[in-house]
């Protein structure tokens, strides 16, 4: 049971609303969406609800076998669902490139890109690209994926006359980061690493990425919106690497957390609800626009991160 004190915002929705609530009566037929991290938690619920609304869902998953089982379970509850499974490990730039190339070669349209996959509070590790794992998985892989698929999204929006939407799952923990916000000069430094700060750093990067991409697309006149979001405090396997103390704290607070359908609601709201048409470069929580810290709103900081992302992805 979840005990949430929630008030409806300007959208007419609150923290209590589920993903089905915020997409009720929305017809997603004719739309195609990619969802990363679709095999558990809010990613799986997002895939289910989008498929329920008629969207052609592409489950971009590291574990294809697990994703295939999830696909089968969704279809049991929604026999008319259109779902494909493709392999993608967002922590690997090579995997991201392979996925994008395969997707483009299929000639599929792309209306909605949901950057959902993530890890939390890992012990210090480097990916095979030599990038700190949380930064690589939560931010850099999605940055690269988005850039590689942008032309496909632009062409889809132009051809079908429907706005494209990019949804980036961040976290309110973006405020719990290093003093510098993002340690550009020490991203892969083991001595400076603190697992929770590194998580907050990656989630701040998600927001800055969304803001800068939104700015660039507006400037270009592309019919694509980009927004980031905080899904809420949710009991999922994301915190499986957390300390015993943190697990205890989350356990005590479990009655005040959102359940998974509520946690997926803001993602689905941004992906499908007509009320956010034309809204871009915003940060949402509980299905409403939320305030950001000064650092997260800093356009120069966002540009610096963009340059860092381009350098890292082009050098691998």
PDB file of C-alpha atoms in Angstrom:
ATOM      1  CA  UNK A   1       0.000   0.000   0.000  1.00  0.00           C
ATOM      2  CA  UNK A   2       1.322   3.465  -0.911  1.00  0.00           C
ATOM      3  CA  UNK A   3       0.441   6.454   1.245  1.00  0.00           C
ATOM      4  CA  UNK A   4       1.023   9.512  -0.910  1.00  0.00           C
ATOM      5  CA  UNK A   5       0.000  13.045  -0.068  1.00  0.00           C
ATOM      6  CA  UNK A   6      -0.545  14.327  -3.580  1.00  0.00           C
ATOM      7  CA  UNK A   7      -2.214  17.374  -5.064  1.00  0.00           C
ATOM      8  CA  UNK A   8      -3.200  17.790  -8.682  1.00  0.00           C
ATOM      9  CA  UNK A   9      -1.012  20.205 -10.616  1.00  0.00           C
ATOM     10  CA  UNK A  10      -1.790  22.284 -13.692  1.00  0.00           C
ATOM     11  CA  UNK A  11      -1.815  19.129 -15.813  1.00  0.00           C
ATOM     12  CA  UNK A  12      -4.755  17.789 -13.818  1.00  0.00           C
ATOM     13  CA  UNK A  13      -2.630  14.879 -12.610  1.00  0.00           C
ATOM     14  CA  UNK A  14      -0.650  14.171  -9.481  1.00  0.00           C
ATOM     15  CA  UNK A  15       1.824  11.695  -7.974  1.00  0.00           C
ATOM     16  CA  UNK A  16      -1.034   9.252  -7.383  1.00  0.00           C
ATOM     17  CA  UNK A  17      -1.898   8.846 -11.046  1.00  0.00           C
ATOM     18  CA  UNK A  18      -0.709   5.767 -12.914  1.00  0.00           C
ATOM     19  CA  UNK A  19       0.689   5.411 -16.408  1.00  0.00           C
ATOM     20  CA  UNK A  20      -2.680   4.139 -17.574  1.00  0.00           C
ATOM     21  CA  UNK A  21      -4.418   7.150 -16.010  1.00  0.00           C
ATOM     22  CA  UNK A  22      -2.329   9.736 -17.859  1.00  0.00           C
ATOM     23  CA  UNK A  23      -2.692   7.987 -21.227  1.00  0.00           C
ATOM     24  CA  UNK A  24      -6.380   7.177 -20.964  1.00  0.00           C
ATOM     25  CA  UNK A  25      -8.177   7.629 -24.307  1.00  0.00           C
ATOM     26  CA  UNK A  26      -4.873   8.375 -26.076  1.00  0.00           C
ATOM     27  CA  UNK A  27      -4.605   6.525 -29.392  1.00  0.00           C
ATOM     28  CA  UNK A  28      -0.993   5.590 -30.071  1.00  0.00           C
ATOM     29  CA  UNK A  29      -1.601   3.620 -33.251  1.00  0.00           C
ATOM     30  CA  UNK A  30       0.794   4.654 -35.992  1.00  0.00           C
ATOM     31  CA  UNK A  31       3.496   5.656 -33.512  1.00  0.00           C
ATOM     32  CA  UNK A  32       6.775   3.816 -32.919  1.00  0.00           C
ATOM     33  CA  UNK A  33       8.751   4.075 -29.686  1.00  0.00           C
ATOM     34  CA  UNK A  34      12.118   2.816 -28.488  1.00  0.00           C
ATOM     35  CA  UNK A  35      12.442   2.162 -24.749  1.00  0.00           C
ATOM     36  CA  UNK A  36      15.795   1.390 -23.123  1.00  0.00           C
ATOM     37  CA  UNK A  37      15.850  -0.672 -19.948  1.00  0.00           C
ATOM     38  CA  UNK A  38      12.446  -2.257 -20.661  1.00  0.00           C
ATOM     39  CA  UNK A  39      12.727  -5.516 -18.724  1.00  0.00           C
ATOM     40  CA  UNK A  40      11.901  -4.367 -15.191  1.00  0.00           C
ATOM     41  CA  UNK A  41      10.455  -1.571 -13.088  1.00  0.00           C
ATOM     42  CA  UNK A  42       9.173   1.566 -14.751  1.00  0.00           C
ATOM     43  CA  UNK A  43      10.731   0.614 -18.086  1.00  0.00           C
ATOM     44  CA  UNK A  44       8.654  -2.549 -18.307  1.00  0.00           C
ATOM     45  CA  UNK A  45       5.498  -0.737 -17.225  1.00  0.00           C
ATOM     46  CA  UNK A  46       6.170   2.000 -19.772  1.00  0.00           C
ATOM     47  CA  UNK A  47       6.535  -0.606 -22.512  1.00  0.00           C
ATOM     48  CA  UNK A  48       3.301  -2.300 -21.435  1.00  0.00           C
ATOM     49  CA  UNK A  49       1.227   0.869 -21.311  1.00  0.00           C
ATOM     50  CA  UNK A  50       2.519   2.249 -24.600  1.00  0.00           C
ATOM     51  CA  UNK A  51       1.761  -1.104 -26.256  1.00  0.00           C
ATOM     52  CA  UNK A  52      -1.678  -1.052 -24.639  1.00  0.00           C
ATOM     53  CA  UNK A  53      -2.309   2.333 -26.278  1.00  0.00           C
ATOM     54  CA  UNK A  54      -1.407   0.961 -29.715  1.00  0.00           C
ATOM     55  CA  UNK A  55       2.199   2.150 -29.988  1.00  0.00           C
ATOM     56  CA  UNK A  56       4.655  -0.095 -31.810  1.00  0.00           C
ATOM     57  CA  UNK A  57       7.171  -0.669 -29.011  1.00  0.00           C
ATOM     58  CA  UNK A  58      10.800  -1.571 -29.601  1.00  0.00           C
ATOM     59  CA  UNK A  59      12.287  -2.987 -26.418  1.00  0.00           C
ATOM     60  CA  UNK A  60      15.988  -2.099 -26.528  1.00  0.00           C
ATOM     61  CA  UNK A  61      17.472  -4.451 -23.962  1.00  0.00           C
ATOM     62  CA  UNK A  62      20.854  -5.771 -22.879  1.00  0.00           C
ATOM     63  CA  UNK A  63      19.334  -9.171 -22.112  1.00  0.00           C
ATOM     64  CA  UNK A  64      17.357 -10.223 -25.183  1.00  0.00           C
ATOM     65  CA  UNK A  65      16.095 -13.432 -23.572  1.00  0.00           C
ATOM     66  CA  UNK A  66      14.648 -11.532 -20.615  1.00  0.00           C
ATOM     67  CA  UNK A  67      13.111  -8.922 -22.920  1.00  0.00           C
ATOM     68  CA  UNK A  68      11.510 -11.631 -25.043  1.00  0.00           C
ATOM     69  CA  UNK A  69       9.851 -13.115 -21.953  1.00  0.00           C
ATOM     70  CA  UNK A  70       8.620  -9.641 -20.990  1.00  0.00           C
ATOM     71  CA  UNK A  71       7.244  -9.172 -24.497  1.00  0.00           C
ATOM     72  CA  UNK A  72       5.352 -12.453 -24.239  1.00  0.00           C
ATOM     73  CA  UNK A  73       3.865 -11.460 -20.886  1.00  0.00           C
ATOM     74  CA  UNK A  74       2.721  -8.095 -22.233  1.00  0.00           C
ATOM     75  CA  UNK A  75       1.070  -9.752 -25.228  1.00  0.00           C
ATOM     76  CA  UNK A  76      -0.807 -12.129 -22.924  1.00  0.00           C
ATOM     77  CA  UNK A  77      -2.547  -9.110 -21.416  1.00  0.00           C
ATOM     78  CA  UNK A  78      -2.750  -7.200 -24.682  1.00  0.00           C
ATOM     79  CA  UNK A  79      -2.999  -9.643 -27.621  1.00  0.00           C
ATOM     80  CA  UNK A  80      -3.003  -6.874 -30.221  1.00  0.00           C
ATOM     81  CA  UNK A  81       0.271  -5.357 -28.997  1.00  0.00           C
ATOM     82  CA  UNK A  82       3.041  -4.786 -31.541  1.00  0.00           C
ATOM     83  CA  UNK A  83       6.405  -5.302 -29.870  1.00  0.00           C
ATOM     84  CA  UNK A  84       9.904  -5.988 -31.146  1.00  0.00           C
ATOM     85  CA  UNK A  85      13.004  -6.840 -29.135  1.00  0.00           C
ATOM     86  CA  UNK A  86      16.455  -5.593 -30.102  1.00  0.00           C
ATOM     87  CA  UNK A  87      19.782  -5.906 -28.314  1.00  0.00           C
ATOM     88  CA  UNK A  88      21.256  -2.788 -26.742  1.00  0.00           C
ATOM     89  CA  UNK A  89      23.733  -2.300 -23.919  1.00  0.00           C
ATOM     90  CA  UNK A  90      23.815   1.452 -23.328  1.00  0.00           C
ATOM     91  CA  UNK A  91      27.027   1.142 -21.299  1.00  0.00           C
ATOM     92  CA  UNK A  92      28.851   0.150 -24.507  1.00  0.00           C
ATOM     93  CA  UNK A  93      29.347   2.719 -27.263  1.00  0.00           C
ATOM     94  CA  UNK A  94      29.917  -0.092 -29.741  1.00  0.00           C
ATOM     95  CA  UNK A  95      26.593  -1.682 -28.782  1.00  0.00           C
ATOM     96  CA  UNK A  96      24.872   1.694 -29.144  1.00  0.00           C
ATOM     97  CA  UNK A  97      26.321   2.140 -32.637  1.00  0.00           C
ATOM     98  CA  UNK A  98      25.369  -1.408 -33.636  1.00  0.00           C
ATOM     99  CA  UNK A  99      21.823  -0.927 -32.384  1.00  0.00           C
ATOM    100  CA  UNK A 100      21.387   2.395 -34.184  1.00  0.00           C
ATOM    101  CA  UNK A 101      22.784   0.994 -37.432  1.00  0.00           C
ATOM    102  CA  UNK A 102      20.498  -2.032 -37.251  1.00  0.00           C
ATOM    103  CA  UNK A 103      17.459   0.091 -36.429  1.00  0.00           C
ATOM    104  CA  UNK A 104      18.139   2.481 -39.290  1.00  0.00           C
ATOM    105  CA  UNK A 105      18.743  -0.415 -41.707  1.00  0.00           C
ATOM    106  CA  UNK A 106      15.267  -1.764 -40.903  1.00  0.00           C
ATOM    107  CA  UNK A 107      13.754   1.450 -42.241  1.00  0.00           C
ATOM    108  CA  UNK A 108      11.539   1.842 -39.183  1.00  0.00           C
ATOM    109  CA  UNK A 109      10.099   5.226 -38.240  1.00  0.00           C
ATOM    110  CA  UNK A 110      10.766   6.659 -34.780  1.00  0.00           C
ATOM    111  CA  UNK A 111       8.296   8.955 -33.050  1.00  0.00           C
ATOM    112  CA  UNK A 112       9.249   8.461 -29.410  1.00  0.00           C
ATOM    113  CA  UNK A 113      12.622   7.744 -27.789  1.00  0.00           C
ATOM    114  CA  UNK A 114      12.545   6.948 -24.080  1.00  0.00           C
ATOM    115  CA  UNK A 115      15.961   6.946 -22.400  1.00  0.00           C
ATOM    116  CA  UNK A 116      15.113   4.949 -19.305  1.00  0.00           C
ATOM    117  CA  UNK A 117      17.892   2.416 -18.644  1.00  0.00           C
ATOM    118  CA  UNK A 118      20.014   3.111 -15.609  1.00  0.00           C
ATOM    119  CA  UNK A 119      22.194   1.857 -12.778  1.00  0.00           C
ATOM    120  CA  UNK A 120      22.561   3.265  -9.287  1.00  0.00           C
ATOM    121  CA  UNK A 121      25.333   3.488  -6.688  1.00  0.00           C
ATOM    122  CA  UNK A 122      27.674   0.975  -8.286  1.00  0.00           C
ATOM    123  CA  UNK A 123      31.098   0.254  -6.828  1.00  0.00           C
ATOM    124  CA  UNK A 124      33.737   1.975  -8.960  1.00  0.00           C
ATOM    125  CA  UNK A 125      34.028   0.268 -12.327  1.00  0.00           C
ATOM    126  CA  UNK A 126      35.012   1.309 -15.825  1.00  0.00           C
ATOM    127  CA  UNK A 127      33.228   0.161 -18.970  1.00  0.00           C
ATOM    128  CA  UNK A 128      35.202  -1.406 -21.795  1.00  0.00           C
ATOM    129  CA  UNK A 129      35.331   2.108 -23.261  1.00  0.00           C
ATOM    130  CA  UNK A 130      37.182   3.225 -20.123  1.00  0.00           C
ATOM    131  CA  UNK A 131      34.302   5.363 -18.841  1.00  0.00           C
ATOM    132  CA  UNK A 132      32.981   5.299 -15.261  1.00  0.00           C
ATOM    133  CA  UNK A 133      29.987   2.964 -15.385  1.00  0.00           C
ATOM    134  CA  UNK A 134      27.222   5.183 -13.995  1.00  0.00           C
ATOM    135  CA  UNK A 135      28.166   8.113 -16.224  1.00  0.00           C
ATOM    136  CA  UNK A 136      28.482   5.768 -19.211  1.00  0.00           C
ATOM    137  CA  UNK A 137      25.187   3.943 -18.653  1.00  0.00           C
ATOM    138  CA  UNK A 138      22.906   6.674 -17.384  1.00  0.00           C
ATOM    139  CA  UNK A 139      24.149   9.510 -19.566  1.00  0.00           C
ATOM    140  CA  UNK A 140      26.768   8.887 -22.253  1.00  0.00           C
ATOM    141  CA  UNK A 141      25.170   5.866 -23.920  1.00  0.00           C
ATOM    142  CA  UNK A 142      21.843   7.684 -24.174  1.00  0.00           C
ATOM    143  CA  UNK A 143      23.566  10.838 -25.448  1.00  0.00           C
ATOM    144  CA  UNK A 144      25.182   8.804 -28.230  1.00  0.00           C
ATOM    145  CA  UNK A 145      22.000   6.843 -29.005  1.00  0.00           C
ATOM    146  CA  UNK A 146      19.967  10.020 -29.299  1.00  0.00           C
ATOM    147  CA  UNK A 147      22.439  11.670 -31.649  1.00  0.00           C
ATOM    148  CA  UNK A 148      22.610   8.608 -33.892  1.00  0.00           C
ATOM    149  CA  UNK A 149      18.808   8.403 -34.171  1.00  0.00           C
ATOM    150  CA  UNK A 150      18.033  12.114 -34.509  1.00  0.00           C
ATOM    151  CA  UNK A 151      17.867  12.120 -38.299  1.00  0.00           C
ATOM    152  CA  UNK A 152      15.439   9.194 -38.200  1.00  0.00           C
ATOM    153  CA  UNK A 153      13.254  11.091 -35.735  1.00  0.00           C
ATOM    154  CA  UNK A 154      13.383  14.288 -37.805  1.00  0.00           C
ATOM    155  CA  UNK A 155      12.403  12.436 -40.979  1.00  0.00           C
ATOM    156  CA  UNK A 156       9.602  10.598 -39.172  1.00  0.00           C
ATOM    157  CA  UNK A 157       8.175  13.841 -37.784  1.00  0.00           C
ATOM    158  CA  UNK A 158       8.320  15.437 -41.214  1.00  0.00           C
ATOM    159  CA  UNK A 159       6.809  12.465 -43.042  1.00  0.00           C
ATOM    160  CA  UNK A 160       3.952  11.733 -40.637  1.00  0.00           C
ATOM    161  CA  UNK A 161       3.255  15.298 -39.533  1.00  0.00           C
ATOM    162  CA  UNK A 162       3.401  14.334 -35.869  1.00  0.00           C
ATOM    163  CA  UNK A 163       5.688  15.797 -33.238  1.00  0.00           C
ATOM    164  CA  UNK A 164       8.552  13.561 -32.151  1.00  0.00           C
ATOM    165  CA  UNK A 165       9.236  13.215 -28.439  1.00  0.00           C
ATOM    166  CA  UNK A 166      12.422  12.382 -26.554  1.00  0.00           C
ATOM    167  CA  UNK A 167      11.923  11.513 -22.887  1.00  0.00           C
ATOM    168  CA  UNK A 168      14.928  11.258 -20.579  1.00  0.00           C
ATOM    169  CA  UNK A 169      14.506   9.676 -17.154  1.00  0.00           C
ATOM    170  CA  UNK A 170      16.567  11.552 -14.572  1.00  0.00           C
ATOM    171  CA  UNK A 171      16.124  11.777 -10.787  1.00  0.00           C
ATOM    172  CA  UNK A 172      15.681  14.361  -8.064  1.00  0.00           C
ATOM    173  CA  UNK A 173      18.975  12.988  -6.766  1.00  0.00           C
ATOM    174  CA  UNK A 174      20.648  15.099  -9.473  1.00  0.00           C
ATOM    175  CA  UNK A 175      21.076  17.573  -6.598  1.00  0.00           C
ATOM    176  CA  UNK A 176      23.217  15.078  -4.662  1.00  0.00           C
ATOM    177  CA  UNK A 177      26.399  15.338  -6.672  1.00  0.00           C
ATOM    178  CA  UNK A 178      29.968  16.539  -6.478  1.00  0.00           C
ATOM    179  CA  UNK A 179      30.665  20.162  -5.560  1.00  0.00           C
ATOM    180  CA  UNK A 180      31.526  20.918  -9.184  1.00  0.00           C
ATOM    181  CA  UNK A 181      28.282  19.346 -10.358  1.00  0.00           C
ATOM    182  CA  UNK A 182      30.116  17.300 -12.971  1.00  0.00           C
ATOM    183  CA  UNK A 183      33.791  16.499 -12.530  1.00  0.00           C
ATOM    184  CA  UNK A 184      34.837  16.895 -16.149  1.00  0.00           C
ATOM    185  CA  UNK A 185      38.538  16.432 -15.344  1.00  0.00           C
ATOM    186  CA  UNK A 186      38.046  13.473 -13.003  1.00  0.00           C
ATOM    187  CA  UNK A 187      35.186  11.509 -14.544  1.00  0.00           C
ATOM    188  CA  UNK A 188      37.125   8.245 -14.431  1.00  0.00           C
ATOM    189  CA  UNK A 189      39.205   8.882 -11.328  1.00  0.00           C
ATOM    190  CA  UNK A 190      38.841   6.087  -8.791  1.00  0.00           C
ATOM    191  CA  UNK A 191      40.263   8.156  -5.904  1.00  0.00           C
ATOM    192  CA  UNK A 192      37.624  10.871  -6.326  1.00  0.00           C
ATOM    193  CA  UNK A 193      34.760   8.431  -6.819  1.00  0.00           C
ATOM    194  CA  UNK A 194      31.774   8.390  -4.466  1.00  0.00           C
ATOM    195  CA  UNK A 195      28.991   6.125  -5.649  1.00  0.00           C
ATOM    196  CA  UNK A 196      25.999   8.317  -4.743  1.00  0.00           C
ATOM    197  CA  UNK A 197      27.634  11.510  -5.966  1.00  0.00           C
ATOM    198  CA  UNK A 198      28.490   9.721  -9.193  1.00  0.00           C
ATOM    199  CA  UNK A 199      24.842   8.716  -9.561  1.00  0.00           C
ATOM    200  CA  UNK A 200      23.726  12.302  -8.950  1.00  0.00           C
ATOM    201  CA  UNK A 201      26.314  13.498 -11.450  1.00  0.00           C
ATOM    202  CA  UNK A 202      24.948  11.189 -14.144  1.00  0.00           C
ATOM    203  CA  UNK A 203      21.382  12.320 -13.471  1.00  0.00           C
ATOM    204  CA  UNK A 204      22.375  15.986 -13.595  1.00  0.00           C
ATOM    205  CA  UNK A 205      23.975  15.163 -16.937  1.00  0.00           C
ATOM    206  CA  UNK A 206      20.643  13.709 -18.130  1.00  0.00           C
ATOM    207  CA  UNK A 207      18.888  17.006 -17.403  1.00  0.00           C
ATOM    208  CA  UNK A 208      21.592  19.148 -18.995  1.00  0.00           C
ATOM    209  CA  UNK A 209      21.530  16.877 -22.046  1.00  0.00           C
ATOM    210  CA  UNK A 210      17.765  17.294 -22.390  1.00  0.00           C
ATOM    211  CA  UNK A 211      17.989  21.073 -22.022  1.00  0.00           C
ATOM    212  CA  UNK A 212      20.783  21.521 -24.547  1.00  0.00           C
ATOM    213  CA  UNK A 213      19.239  19.148 -27.083  1.00  0.00           C
ATOM    214  CA  UNK A 214      15.899  20.931 -26.732  1.00  0.00           C
ATOM    215  CA  UNK A 215      17.644  24.259 -27.382  1.00  0.00           C
ATOM    216  CA  UNK A 216      19.398  22.936 -30.465  1.00  0.00           C
ATOM    217  CA  UNK A 217      16.241  21.403 -31.925  1.00  0.00           C
ATOM    218  CA  UNK A 218      14.240  24.591 -31.321  1.00  0.00           C
ATOM    219  CA  UNK A 219      16.946  26.614 -33.039  1.00  0.00           C
ATOM    220  CA  UNK A 220      16.877  24.222 -35.969  1.00  0.00           C
ATOM    221  CA  UNK A 221      13.089  24.255 -36.175  1.00  0.00           C
ATOM    222  CA  UNK A 222      12.809  20.475 -35.832  1.00  0.00           C
ATOM    223  CA  UNK A 223       9.421  19.156 -34.739  1.00  0.00           C
ATOM    224  CA  UNK A 224      10.842  17.198 -31.801  1.00  0.00           C
ATOM    225  CA  UNK A 225      10.488  17.949 -28.096  1.00  0.00           C
ATOM    226  CA  UNK A 226      12.898  16.875 -25.364  1.00  0.00           C
ATOM    227  CA  UNK A 227      12.074  16.728 -21.668  1.00  0.00           C
ATOM    228  CA  UNK A 228      13.595  15.130 -18.584  1.00  0.00           C
ATOM    229  CA  UNK A 229      11.828  13.831 -15.500  1.00  0.00           C
ATOM    230  CA  UNK A 230      11.985  12.554 -11.967  1.00  0.00           C
ATOM    231  CA  UNK A 231       9.859   9.379 -11.714  1.00  0.00           C
ATOM    232  CA  UNK A 232       9.588   9.510  -7.925  1.00  0.00           C
ATOM    233  CA  UNK A 233      10.888   7.260  -5.174  1.00  0.00           C
ATOM    234  CA  UNK A 234      10.057   3.762  -6.302  1.00  0.00           C
ATOM    235  CA  UNK A 235      10.939   0.334  -4.960  1.00  0.00           C
ATOM    236  CA  UNK A 236      12.684  -1.279  -7.944  1.00  0.00           C
ATOM    237  CA  UNK A 237      15.868  -3.298  -8.428  1.00  0.00           C
ATOM    238  CA  UNK A 238      17.729  -0.106  -9.381  1.00  0.00           C
ATOM    239  CA  UNK A 239      18.984   0.205  -5.797  1.00  0.00           C
ATOM    240  CA  UNK A 240      20.327  -3.352  -5.641  1.00  0.00           C
ATOM    241  CA  UNK A 241      23.911  -2.060  -5.254  1.00  0.00           C
ATOM    242  CA  UNK A 242      23.006   0.296  -2.401  1.00  0.00           C
ATOM    243  CA  UNK A 243      24.441  -0.032   1.100  1.00  0.00           C
ATOM    244  CA  UNK A 244      22.633  -1.896   3.897  1.00  0.00           C
ATOM    245  CA  UNK A 245      21.814   1.390   5.618  1.00  0.00           C
ATOM    246  CA  UNK A 246      20.279   2.820   2.472  1.00  0.00           C
ATOM    247  CA  UNK A 247      18.223  -0.314   1.956  1.00  0.00           C
ATOM    248  CA  UNK A 248      16.929  -0.004   5.532  1.00  0.00           C
ATOM    249  CA  UNK A 249      16.011   3.649   5.008  1.00  0.00           C
ATOM    250  CA  UNK A 250      14.206   2.797   1.774  1.00  0.00           C
ATOM    251  CA  UNK A 251      12.507  -0.090   3.576  1.00  0.00           C
ATOM    252  CA  UNK A 252      11.185   2.181   6.317  1.00  0.00           C
ATOM    253  CA  UNK A 253       9.984   4.667   3.727  1.00  0.00           C
ATOM    254  CA  UNK A 254       8.408   2.071   1.452  1.00  0.00           C
ATOM    255  CA  UNK A 255       4.864   3.011   2.446  1.00  0.00           C
ATOM    256  CA  UNK A 256       5.505   6.550   1.182  1.00  0.00           C
ATOM    257  CA  UNK A 257       6.957   5.469  -2.139  1.00  0.00           C
ATOM    258  CA  UNK A 258       5.188   5.265  -5.435  1.00  0.00           C
ATOM    259  CA  UNK A 259       4.321   1.897  -6.866  1.00  0.00           C
ATOM    260  CA  UNK A 260       5.639   1.044 -10.329  1.00  0.00           C
ATOM    261  CA  UNK A 261       2.491   2.091 -12.290  1.00  0.00           C
ATOM    262  CA  UNK A 262       2.677   5.485 -10.550  1.00  0.00           C
ATOM    263  CA  UNK A 263       6.422   5.659 -11.143  1.00  0.00           C
ATOM    264  CA  UNK A 264       5.978   5.148 -14.875  1.00  0.00           C
ATOM    265  CA  UNK A 265       3.251   7.765 -15.176  1.00  0.00           C
ATOM    266  CA  UNK A 266       5.397  10.841 -15.852  1.00  0.00           C
ATOM    267  CA  UNK A 267       7.351   8.991 -18.543  1.00  0.00           C
ATOM    268  CA  UNK A 268       4.133   7.927 -20.271  1.00  0.00           C
ATOM    269  CA  UNK A 269       2.616  11.382 -19.800  1.00  0.00           C
ATOM    270  CA  UNK A 270       5.532  12.982 -21.627  1.00  0.00           C
ATOM    271  CA  UNK A 271       5.556  10.287 -24.306  1.00  0.00           C
ATOM    272  CA  UNK A 272       1.864  10.332 -25.218  1.00  0.00           C
ATOM    273  CA  UNK A 273      -0.331  12.914 -23.535  1.00  0.00           C
ATOM    274  CA  UNK A 274      -1.512  15.663 -25.931  1.00  0.00           C
ATOM    275  CA  UNK A 275      -1.285  18.297 -23.167  1.00  0.00           C
ATOM    276  CA  UNK A 276       2.506  18.435 -23.503  1.00  0.00           C
ATOM    277  CA  UNK A 277       2.505  19.029 -27.253  1.00  0.00           C
ATOM    278  CA  UNK A 278       5.113  21.674 -28.023  1.00  0.00           C
ATOM    279  CA  UNK A 279       6.557  21.647 -24.508  1.00  0.00           C
ATOM    280  CA  UNK A 280      10.327  21.198 -24.612  1.00  0.00           C
ATOM    281  CA  UNK A 281      13.361  21.721 -22.399  1.00  0.00           C
ATOM    282  CA  UNK A 282      11.419  21.223 -19.184  1.00  0.00           C
ATOM    283  CA  UNK A 283      11.894  19.017 -16.150  1.00  0.00           C
ATOM    284  CA  UNK A 284       8.835  17.143 -14.871  1.00  0.00           C
ATOM    285  CA  UNK A 285       7.888  15.378 -11.653  1.00  0.00           C
ATOM    286  CA  UNK A 286       4.505  13.890 -10.727  1.00  0.00           C
ATOM    287  CA  UNK A 287       3.186  14.688 -14.224  1.00  0.00           C
ATOM    288  CA  UNK A 288       3.831  18.403 -13.867  1.00  0.00           C
ATOM    289  CA  UNK A 289       6.635  20.853 -14.609  1.00  0.00           C
ATOM    290  CA  UNK A 290       9.041  21.060 -11.664  1.00  0.00           C
ATOM    291  CA  UNK A 291      11.743  23.537 -10.667  1.00  0.00           C
ATOM    292  CA  UNK A 292      15.430  22.927 -11.285  1.00  0.00           C
ATOM    293  CA  UNK A 293      18.526  24.078  -9.448  1.00  0.00           C
ATOM    294  CA  UNK A 294      20.589  26.908 -10.907  1.00  0.00           C
ATOM    295  CA  UNK A 295      23.308  24.497 -12.012  1.00  0.00           C
ATOM    296  CA  UNK A 296      20.799  22.318 -13.866  1.00  0.00           C
ATOM    297  CA  UNK A 297      19.444  25.406 -15.650  1.00  0.00           C
ATOM    298  CA  UNK A 298      22.857  26.784 -16.627  1.00  0.00           C
ATOM    299  CA  UNK A 299      23.031  26.879 -20.463  1.00  0.00           C
ATOM    300  CA  UNK A 300      26.809  27.277 -20.548  1.00  0.00           C
ATOM    301  CA  UNK A 301      27.241  24.269 -18.280  1.00  0.00           C
ATOM    302  CA  UNK A 302      24.933  22.295 -20.585  1.00  0.00           C
ATOM    303  CA  UNK A 303      27.004  23.306 -23.629  1.00  0.00           C
ATOM    304  CA  UNK A 304      30.193  22.229 -21.869  1.00  0.00           C
ATOM    305  CA  UNK A 305      28.672  18.823 -21.141  1.00  0.00           C
ATOM    306  CA  UNK A 306      27.563  18.523 -24.774  1.00  0.00           C
ATOM    307  CA  UNK A 307      31.119  19.149 -25.938  1.00  0.00           C
ATOM    308  CA  UNK A 308      32.365  16.571 -23.418  1.00  0.00           C
ATOM    309  CA  UNK A 309      29.836  14.019 -24.684  1.00  0.00           C
ATOM    310  CA  UNK A 310      30.815  14.623 -28.297  1.00  0.00           C
ATOM    311  CA  UNK A 311      34.505  14.270 -27.490  1.00  0.00           C
ATOM    312  CA  UNK A 312      33.972  11.010 -25.590  1.00  0.00           C
ATOM    313  CA  UNK A 313      31.727   9.405 -28.210  1.00  0.00           C
ATOM    314  CA  UNK A 314      33.845  10.502 -31.164  1.00  0.00           C
ATOM    315  CA  UNK A 315      37.065   9.285 -29.610  1.00  0.00           C
ATOM    316  CA  UNK A 316      35.903   5.683 -29.064  1.00  0.00           C
TER     317      UNK A 316
END
